Short mmCIF file of C-alpha atoms and ligand atoms in Angstrom, two decimals:
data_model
loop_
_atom_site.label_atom_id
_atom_site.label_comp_id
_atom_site.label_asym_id
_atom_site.label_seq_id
_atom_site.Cartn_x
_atom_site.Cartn_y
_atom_site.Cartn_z
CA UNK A 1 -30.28 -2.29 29.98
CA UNK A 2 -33.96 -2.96 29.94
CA UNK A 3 -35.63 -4.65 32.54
CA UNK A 4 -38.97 -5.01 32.13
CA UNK A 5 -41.53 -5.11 35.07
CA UNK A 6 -42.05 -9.17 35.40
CA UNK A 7 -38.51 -9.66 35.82
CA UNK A 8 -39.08 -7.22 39.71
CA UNK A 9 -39.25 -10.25 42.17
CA UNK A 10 -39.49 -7.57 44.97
CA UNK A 11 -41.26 -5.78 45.59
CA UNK A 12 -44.29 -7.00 44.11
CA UNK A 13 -46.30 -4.25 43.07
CA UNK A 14 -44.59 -1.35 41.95
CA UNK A 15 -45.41 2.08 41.01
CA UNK A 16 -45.25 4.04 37.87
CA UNK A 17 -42.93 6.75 38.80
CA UNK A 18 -40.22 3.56 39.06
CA UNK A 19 -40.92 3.33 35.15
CA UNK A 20 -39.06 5.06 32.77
CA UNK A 21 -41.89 7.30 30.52
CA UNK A 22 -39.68 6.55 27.30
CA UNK A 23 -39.30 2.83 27.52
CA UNK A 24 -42.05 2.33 30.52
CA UNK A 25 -39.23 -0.59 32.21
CA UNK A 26 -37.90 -0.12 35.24
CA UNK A 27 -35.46 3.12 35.03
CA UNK A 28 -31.72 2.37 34.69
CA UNK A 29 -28.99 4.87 36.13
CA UNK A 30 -32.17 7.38 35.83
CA UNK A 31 -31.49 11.52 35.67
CA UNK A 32 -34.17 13.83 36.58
CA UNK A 33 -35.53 17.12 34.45
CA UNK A 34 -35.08 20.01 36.45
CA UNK A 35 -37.93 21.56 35.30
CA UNK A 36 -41.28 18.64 35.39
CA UNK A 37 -39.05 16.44 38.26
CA UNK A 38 -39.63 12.97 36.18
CA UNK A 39 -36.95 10.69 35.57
CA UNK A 40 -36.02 8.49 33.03
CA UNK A 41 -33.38 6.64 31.89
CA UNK A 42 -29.69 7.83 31.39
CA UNK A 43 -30.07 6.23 27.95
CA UNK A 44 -33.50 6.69 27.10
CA UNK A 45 -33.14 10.72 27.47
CA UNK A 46 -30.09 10.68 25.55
CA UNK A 47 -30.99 9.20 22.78
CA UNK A 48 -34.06 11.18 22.46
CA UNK A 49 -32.26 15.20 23.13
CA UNK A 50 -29.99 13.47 20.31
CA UNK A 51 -33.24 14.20 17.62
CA UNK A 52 -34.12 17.41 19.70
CA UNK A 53 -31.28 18.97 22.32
CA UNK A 54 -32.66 20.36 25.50
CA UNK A 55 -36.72 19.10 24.51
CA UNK A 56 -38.16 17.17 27.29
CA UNK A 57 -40.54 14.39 25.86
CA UNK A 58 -42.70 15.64 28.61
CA UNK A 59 -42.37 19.40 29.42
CA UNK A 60 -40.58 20.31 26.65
CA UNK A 61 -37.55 21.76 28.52
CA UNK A 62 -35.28 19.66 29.66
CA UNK A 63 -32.48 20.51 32.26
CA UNK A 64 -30.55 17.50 33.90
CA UNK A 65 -30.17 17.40 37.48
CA UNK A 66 -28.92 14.02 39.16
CA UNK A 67 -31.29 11.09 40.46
CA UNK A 68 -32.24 12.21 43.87
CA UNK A 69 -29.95 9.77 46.45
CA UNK A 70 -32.85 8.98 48.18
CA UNK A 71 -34.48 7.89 45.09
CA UNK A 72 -31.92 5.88 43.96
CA UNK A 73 -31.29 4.29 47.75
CA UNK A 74 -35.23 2.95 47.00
CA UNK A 75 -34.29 1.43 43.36
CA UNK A 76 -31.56 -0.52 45.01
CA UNK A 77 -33.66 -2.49 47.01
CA UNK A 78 -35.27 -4.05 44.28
CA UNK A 79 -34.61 -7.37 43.37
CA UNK A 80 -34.44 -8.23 39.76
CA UNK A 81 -34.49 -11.76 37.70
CA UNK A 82 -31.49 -12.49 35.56
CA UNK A 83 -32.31 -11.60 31.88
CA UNK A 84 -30.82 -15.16 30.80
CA UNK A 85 -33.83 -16.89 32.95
CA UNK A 86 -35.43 -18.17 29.92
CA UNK A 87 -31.77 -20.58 29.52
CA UNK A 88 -32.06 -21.52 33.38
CA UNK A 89 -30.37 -18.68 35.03
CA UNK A 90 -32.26 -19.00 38.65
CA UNK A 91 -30.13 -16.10 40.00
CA UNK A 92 -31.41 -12.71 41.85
CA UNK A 93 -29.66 -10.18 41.58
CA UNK A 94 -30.19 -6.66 43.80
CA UNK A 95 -30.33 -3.75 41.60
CA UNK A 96 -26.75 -2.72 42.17
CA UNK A 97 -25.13 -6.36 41.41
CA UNK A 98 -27.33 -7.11 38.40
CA UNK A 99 -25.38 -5.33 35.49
CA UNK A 100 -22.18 -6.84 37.29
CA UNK A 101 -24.19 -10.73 37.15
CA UNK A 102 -25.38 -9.99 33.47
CA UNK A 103 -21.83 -9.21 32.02
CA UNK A 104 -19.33 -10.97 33.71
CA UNK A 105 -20.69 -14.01 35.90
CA UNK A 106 -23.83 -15.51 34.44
CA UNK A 107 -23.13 -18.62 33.07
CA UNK A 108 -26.27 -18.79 31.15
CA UNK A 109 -25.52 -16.40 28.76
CA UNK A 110 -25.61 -17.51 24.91
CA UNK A 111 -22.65 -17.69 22.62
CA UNK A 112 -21.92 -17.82 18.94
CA UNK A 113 -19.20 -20.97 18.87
CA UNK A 114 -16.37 -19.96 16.13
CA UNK A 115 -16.54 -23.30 14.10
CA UNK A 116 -20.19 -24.47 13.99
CA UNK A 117 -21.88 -21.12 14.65
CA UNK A 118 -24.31 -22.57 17.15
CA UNK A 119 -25.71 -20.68 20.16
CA UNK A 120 -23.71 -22.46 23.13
CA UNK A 121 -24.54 -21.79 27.11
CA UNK A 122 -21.71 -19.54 28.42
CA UNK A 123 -20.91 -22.70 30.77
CA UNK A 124 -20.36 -25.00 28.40
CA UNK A 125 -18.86 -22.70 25.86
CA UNK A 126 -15.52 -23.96 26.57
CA UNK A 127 -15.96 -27.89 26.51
CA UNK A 128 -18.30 -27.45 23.28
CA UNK A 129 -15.41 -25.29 21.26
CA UNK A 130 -12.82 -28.07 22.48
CA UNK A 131 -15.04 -31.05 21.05
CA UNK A 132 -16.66 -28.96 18.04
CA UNK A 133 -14.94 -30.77 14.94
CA UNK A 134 -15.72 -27.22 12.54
CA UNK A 135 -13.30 -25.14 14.82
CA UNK A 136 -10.41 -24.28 12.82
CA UNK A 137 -7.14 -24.40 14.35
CA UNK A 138 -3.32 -22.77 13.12
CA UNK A 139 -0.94 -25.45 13.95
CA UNK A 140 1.98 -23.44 16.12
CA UNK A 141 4.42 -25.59 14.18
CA UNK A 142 3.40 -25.39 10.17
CA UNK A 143 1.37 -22.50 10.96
CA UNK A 144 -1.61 -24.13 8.68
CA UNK A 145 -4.77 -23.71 9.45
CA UNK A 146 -7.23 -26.53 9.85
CA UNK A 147 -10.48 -28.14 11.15
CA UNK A 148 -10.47 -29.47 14.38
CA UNK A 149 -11.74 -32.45 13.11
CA UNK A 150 -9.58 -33.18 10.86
CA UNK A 151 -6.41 -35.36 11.86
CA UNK A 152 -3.31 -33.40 11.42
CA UNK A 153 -0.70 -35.99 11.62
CA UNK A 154 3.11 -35.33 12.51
CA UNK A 155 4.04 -36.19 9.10
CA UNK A 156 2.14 -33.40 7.25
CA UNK A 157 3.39 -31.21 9.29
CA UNK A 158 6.78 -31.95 8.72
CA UNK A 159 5.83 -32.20 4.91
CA UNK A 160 4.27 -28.74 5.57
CA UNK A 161 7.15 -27.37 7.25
CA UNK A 162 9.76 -28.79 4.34
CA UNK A 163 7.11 -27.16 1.53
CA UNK A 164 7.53 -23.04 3.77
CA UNK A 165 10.75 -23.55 4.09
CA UNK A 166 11.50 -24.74 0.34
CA UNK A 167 9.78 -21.76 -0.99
CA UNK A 168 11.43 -19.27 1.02
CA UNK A 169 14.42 -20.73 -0.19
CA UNK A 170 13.35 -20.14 -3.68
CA UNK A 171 12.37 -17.02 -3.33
CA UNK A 172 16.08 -16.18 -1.51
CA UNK A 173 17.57 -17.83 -4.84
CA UNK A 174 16.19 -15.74 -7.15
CA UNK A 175 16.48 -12.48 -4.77
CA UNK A 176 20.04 -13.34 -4.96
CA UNK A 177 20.28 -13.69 -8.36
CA UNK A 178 18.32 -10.24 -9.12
CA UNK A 179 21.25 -9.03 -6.67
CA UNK A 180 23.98 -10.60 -8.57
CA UNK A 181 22.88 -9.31 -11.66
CA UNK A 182 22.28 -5.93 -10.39
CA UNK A 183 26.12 -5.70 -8.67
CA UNK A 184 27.61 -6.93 -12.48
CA UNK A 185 25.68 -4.03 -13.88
CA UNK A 186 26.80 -1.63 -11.73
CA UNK A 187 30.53 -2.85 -11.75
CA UNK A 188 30.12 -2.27 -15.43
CA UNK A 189 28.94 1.10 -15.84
CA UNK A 190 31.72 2.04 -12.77
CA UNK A 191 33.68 0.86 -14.94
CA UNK A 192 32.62 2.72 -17.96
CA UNK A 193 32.44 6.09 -15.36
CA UNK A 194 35.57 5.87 -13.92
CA UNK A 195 38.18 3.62 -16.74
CA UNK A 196 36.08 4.66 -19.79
CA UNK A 197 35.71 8.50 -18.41
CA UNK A 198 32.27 8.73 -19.17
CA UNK A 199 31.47 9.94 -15.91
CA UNK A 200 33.54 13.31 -16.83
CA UNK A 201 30.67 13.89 -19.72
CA UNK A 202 31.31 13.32 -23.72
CA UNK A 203 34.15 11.43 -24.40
CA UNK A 204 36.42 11.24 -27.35
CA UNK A 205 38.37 8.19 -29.24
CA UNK A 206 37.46 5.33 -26.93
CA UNK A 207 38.14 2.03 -28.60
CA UNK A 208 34.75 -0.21 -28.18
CA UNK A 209 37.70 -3.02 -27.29
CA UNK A 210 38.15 -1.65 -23.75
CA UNK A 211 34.62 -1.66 -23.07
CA UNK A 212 33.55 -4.10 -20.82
CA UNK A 213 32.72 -6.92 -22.74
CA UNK A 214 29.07 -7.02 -22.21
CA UNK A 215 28.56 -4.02 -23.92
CA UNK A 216 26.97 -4.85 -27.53
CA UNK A 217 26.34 -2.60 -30.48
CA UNK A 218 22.60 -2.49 -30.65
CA UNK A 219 22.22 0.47 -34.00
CA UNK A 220 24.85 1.14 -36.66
CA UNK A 221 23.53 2.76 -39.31
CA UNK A 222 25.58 5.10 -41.37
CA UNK A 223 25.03 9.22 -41.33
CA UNK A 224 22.71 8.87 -44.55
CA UNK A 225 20.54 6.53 -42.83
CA UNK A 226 17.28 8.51 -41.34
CA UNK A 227 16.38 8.11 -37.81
CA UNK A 228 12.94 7.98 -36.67
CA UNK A 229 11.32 8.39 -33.55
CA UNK A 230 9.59 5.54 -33.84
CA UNK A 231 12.96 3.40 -33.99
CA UNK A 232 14.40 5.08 -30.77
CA UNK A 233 11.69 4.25 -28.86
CA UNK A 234 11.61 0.32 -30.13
CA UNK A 235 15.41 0.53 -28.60
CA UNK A 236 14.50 1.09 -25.15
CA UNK A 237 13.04 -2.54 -24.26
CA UNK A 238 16.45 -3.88 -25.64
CA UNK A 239 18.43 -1.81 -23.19
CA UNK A 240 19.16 -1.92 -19.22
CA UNK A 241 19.61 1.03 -17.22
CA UNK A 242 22.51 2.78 -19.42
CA UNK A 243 23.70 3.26 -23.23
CA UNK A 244 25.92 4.86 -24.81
CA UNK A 245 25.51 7.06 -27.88
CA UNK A 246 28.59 8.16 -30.40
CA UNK A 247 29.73 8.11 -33.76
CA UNK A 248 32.10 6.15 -35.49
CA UNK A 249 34.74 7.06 -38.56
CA UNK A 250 35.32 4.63 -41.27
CA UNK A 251 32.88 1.19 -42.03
CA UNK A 252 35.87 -1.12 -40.38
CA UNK A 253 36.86 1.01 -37.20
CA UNK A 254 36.10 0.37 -34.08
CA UNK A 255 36.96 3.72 -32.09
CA UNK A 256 34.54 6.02 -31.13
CA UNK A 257 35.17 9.15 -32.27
CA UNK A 258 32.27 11.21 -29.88
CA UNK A 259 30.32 9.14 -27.52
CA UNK A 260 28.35 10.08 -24.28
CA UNK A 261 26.58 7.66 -21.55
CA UNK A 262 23.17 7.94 -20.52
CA UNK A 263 19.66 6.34 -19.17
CA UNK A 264 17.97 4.42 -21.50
CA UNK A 265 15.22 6.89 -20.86
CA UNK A 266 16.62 9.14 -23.04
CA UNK A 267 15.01 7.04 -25.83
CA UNK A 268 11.46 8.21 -24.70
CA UNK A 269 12.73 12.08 -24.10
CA UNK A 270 9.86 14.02 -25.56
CA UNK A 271 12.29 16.94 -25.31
CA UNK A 272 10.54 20.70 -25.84
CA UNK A 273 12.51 22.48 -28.92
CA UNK A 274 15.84 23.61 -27.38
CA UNK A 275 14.88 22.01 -23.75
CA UNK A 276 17.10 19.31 -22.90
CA UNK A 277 17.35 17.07 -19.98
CA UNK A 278 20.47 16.97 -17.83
CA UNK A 279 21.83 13.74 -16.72
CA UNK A 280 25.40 13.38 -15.28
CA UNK A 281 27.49 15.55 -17.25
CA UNK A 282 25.62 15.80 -20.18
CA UNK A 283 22.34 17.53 -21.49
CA UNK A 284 20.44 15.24 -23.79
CA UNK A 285 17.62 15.83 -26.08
CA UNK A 286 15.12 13.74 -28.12
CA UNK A 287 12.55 16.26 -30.21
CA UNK A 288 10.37 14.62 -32.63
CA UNK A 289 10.96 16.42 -36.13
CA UNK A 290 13.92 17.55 -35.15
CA UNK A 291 16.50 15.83 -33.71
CA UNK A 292 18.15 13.61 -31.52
CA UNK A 293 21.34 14.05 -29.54
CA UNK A 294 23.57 15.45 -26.85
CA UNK A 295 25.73 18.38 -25.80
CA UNK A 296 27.98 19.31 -22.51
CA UNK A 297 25.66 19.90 -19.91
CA UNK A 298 27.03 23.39 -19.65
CA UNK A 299 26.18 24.47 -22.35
CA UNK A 300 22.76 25.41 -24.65
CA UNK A 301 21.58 23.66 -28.10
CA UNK A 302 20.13 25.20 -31.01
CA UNK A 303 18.23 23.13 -33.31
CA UNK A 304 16.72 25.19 -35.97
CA UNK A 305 15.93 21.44 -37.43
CA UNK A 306 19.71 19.63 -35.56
CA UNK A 307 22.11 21.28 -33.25
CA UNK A 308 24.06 23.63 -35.60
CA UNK A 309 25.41 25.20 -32.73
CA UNK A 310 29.31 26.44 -33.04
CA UNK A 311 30.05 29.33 -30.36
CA UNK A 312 31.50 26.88 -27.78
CA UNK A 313 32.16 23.50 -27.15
CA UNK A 314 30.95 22.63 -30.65
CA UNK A 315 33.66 19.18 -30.41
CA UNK A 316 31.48 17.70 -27.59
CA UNK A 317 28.35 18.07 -29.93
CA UNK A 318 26.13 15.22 -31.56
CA UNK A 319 22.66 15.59 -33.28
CA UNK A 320 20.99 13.42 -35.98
CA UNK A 321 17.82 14.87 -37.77
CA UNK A 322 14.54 13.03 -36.66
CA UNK A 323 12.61 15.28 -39.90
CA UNK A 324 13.12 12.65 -42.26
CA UNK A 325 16.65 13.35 -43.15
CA UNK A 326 20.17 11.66 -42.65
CA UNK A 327 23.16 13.35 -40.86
CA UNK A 328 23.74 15.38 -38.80
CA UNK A 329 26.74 16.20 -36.70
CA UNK A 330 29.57 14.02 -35.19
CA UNK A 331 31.60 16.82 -32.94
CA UNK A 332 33.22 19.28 -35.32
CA UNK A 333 32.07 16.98 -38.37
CA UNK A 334 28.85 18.92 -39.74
CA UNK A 335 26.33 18.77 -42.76
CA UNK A 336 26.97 14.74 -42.65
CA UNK A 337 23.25 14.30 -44.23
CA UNK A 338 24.25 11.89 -47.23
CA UNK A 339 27.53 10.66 -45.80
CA UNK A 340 28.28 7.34 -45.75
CA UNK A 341 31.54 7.17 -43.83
CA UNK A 342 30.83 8.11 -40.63
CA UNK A 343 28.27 6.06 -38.26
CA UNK A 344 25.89 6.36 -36.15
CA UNK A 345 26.17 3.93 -32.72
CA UNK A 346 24.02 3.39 -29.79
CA UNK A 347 25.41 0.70 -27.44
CA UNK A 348 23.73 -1.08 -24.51
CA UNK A 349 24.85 -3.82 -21.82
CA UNK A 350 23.54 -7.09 -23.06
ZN1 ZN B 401 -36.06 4.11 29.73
ZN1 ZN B 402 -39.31 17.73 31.85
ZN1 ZN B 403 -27.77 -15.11 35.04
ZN1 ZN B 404 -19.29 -25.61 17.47
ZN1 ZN B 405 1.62 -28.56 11.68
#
């Protein structure tokens, strides 16, 4: 608060020690230094021991002792203009009332009107944002916001209304489609866990007939066919969460022979040599220039170039070369590099 002198109706001549040696106005909620006896504003000396702590502006060392009460029982005689004067405020205020006047009563105080950003009198702040065409107002109804001027007529709002509530419908629609979809995929690969037994791990001599039929053959390339890493990876965008990955006998059967069920991640495995990844059951592996396949999840691999491995569970084994070679393994069926008869499968859910 800063009141200068010219706003003191009484009394009329006042002396300096009234005036604050920082701001020279009248001093507000003043504390004293101990050690010269001036005072000076609560806020004045704050601000200032802020840039130097205990440095009285005027003796250099400053010690705060409270405004004397017979000090302060002379300030509240004064009387003291209303700083909003200059807009017609006539009201005196002692010194005690005038904060109280300032803040919370004068009706002469300026302000900023939300629409037209005008200066407005406190008094007619209210009747001025009521008429003021540039206020914006959010319909409780429709909930859309508009100018005051503007005419918002029952029938927009209605329209309005119709136009949220047809759009949250939508969005519910397809929310509920995303839903169904998810709940057929899942019944499907339940299905495939539970009927199919590919929830036990690798599986052996399932009939691609009693696969739910949304299950499609998406690579079928015989043993001599090479596998790249590059053609794995193209898979993935074709697949949805699961596949499945086996080995067929024979150009017109239809049984898988070895087959295991997976993530369709597995198709961007960037496995470490001998370092698969366990999902489920199963331990899968994808190492470029070597090879690609799977394995019980108890058990290790060992690809010296595919998974030649043969101490233990080598009928649950399947590993094609990724070094530029065909083959390799389809359980128990080994060194298949140039054979034509048996097939390589990856399935996914269409
Ligand atoms: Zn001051
Ligand atoms: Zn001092
Ligand atoms: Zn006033
Ligand atoms: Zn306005
Ligand atoms: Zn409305």
């Amino acid at each position: 608060m800063q009141i200068v002198k010219e706003r003191i109706v009484s009394p009329s001549q006042i002396d300096d020690e009234y005036l604050c040696p920082i701001c020279y106005h009248l001093l507000w909620k003043p504390v004293e230094c101990q050690n010269c006896q001036r005072l000076f504003c609560k806020s004045c000396i704050d601000e200032c021991l802020q840039e130097k702590p205990d440095a009285c502006p005027l003796c250099r060392h400053y010690v705060e002792k409270r405004c004397s009460p017979m000090f302060y029982a002379l300030l509240s005689k004064f009387k003291i203009e209303c700083e909003n004067k200059i807009n017609g405020c006539e009201q005196v205020s002692t010194y005690e009332t005038l904060e109280r006047h300032q803040n919370a009563e004068c009706q002469y105080k300026m302000k900023t009107c939300r629409g037209c950003e005008k200066n407005v009198l406190e008094k007619e702040f209210l009747q001025h944002e009521r008429s003021c065409g540039q206020v914006k107002i959010e319909c409780t109804r429709c909930k859309r916001v508009y100018k005051q001027k503007q005419k918002h007529e029952q029938m927009e709002c209605l329209i309005n209304m119709l136009d949220t509530s047809n759009k949250r419908g939508e969005r519910l629609e397809s929310k509920i489609e995303h839903l169904e979809q998810y709940v057929q995929e899942l019944e499907t690969t339940l299905h495939l866990y539970i009927v199919g037994g590919f929830g036990g791990g690798v599986v052996h001599d399932v009939s691609i007939a009693s696969l739910p039929t949304s299950w499609d053959i998406i690579y079928d390339f015989n043993y001599g066919h090479v596998t790249t890493v590059d053609e794995l990876r193209a898979l993935r965008s074709r697949c949805k969460k699961q596949i499945i990955v086996g080995a067929i006998q024979g150009n017109s059967s239809n049984v898988l022979r070895i087959a295991a069920m997976g993530p369709s991640d597995i198709l961007l495995l960037d496995s470490p040599l001998n370092e698969p990844t366990k999902f489920g059951n199963v331990n899968w592996y994808l190492t470029p220039n070597y090879s690609f396949g799977f394995a019980p999840a108890c058990s290790t691999i060992n690809c010296n170039c595919a998974d030649y491995n043969e101490r233990e569970n080598s009928d649950n084994r399947l590993s094609w070369h990724l070094s530029g070679d065909g083959g390799y393994r389809a359980g128990v069926f080994k060194d298949l590099v140039h054979n034509t008869d048996w097939r390589k499968i990856i399935m996914a859910e269409k």
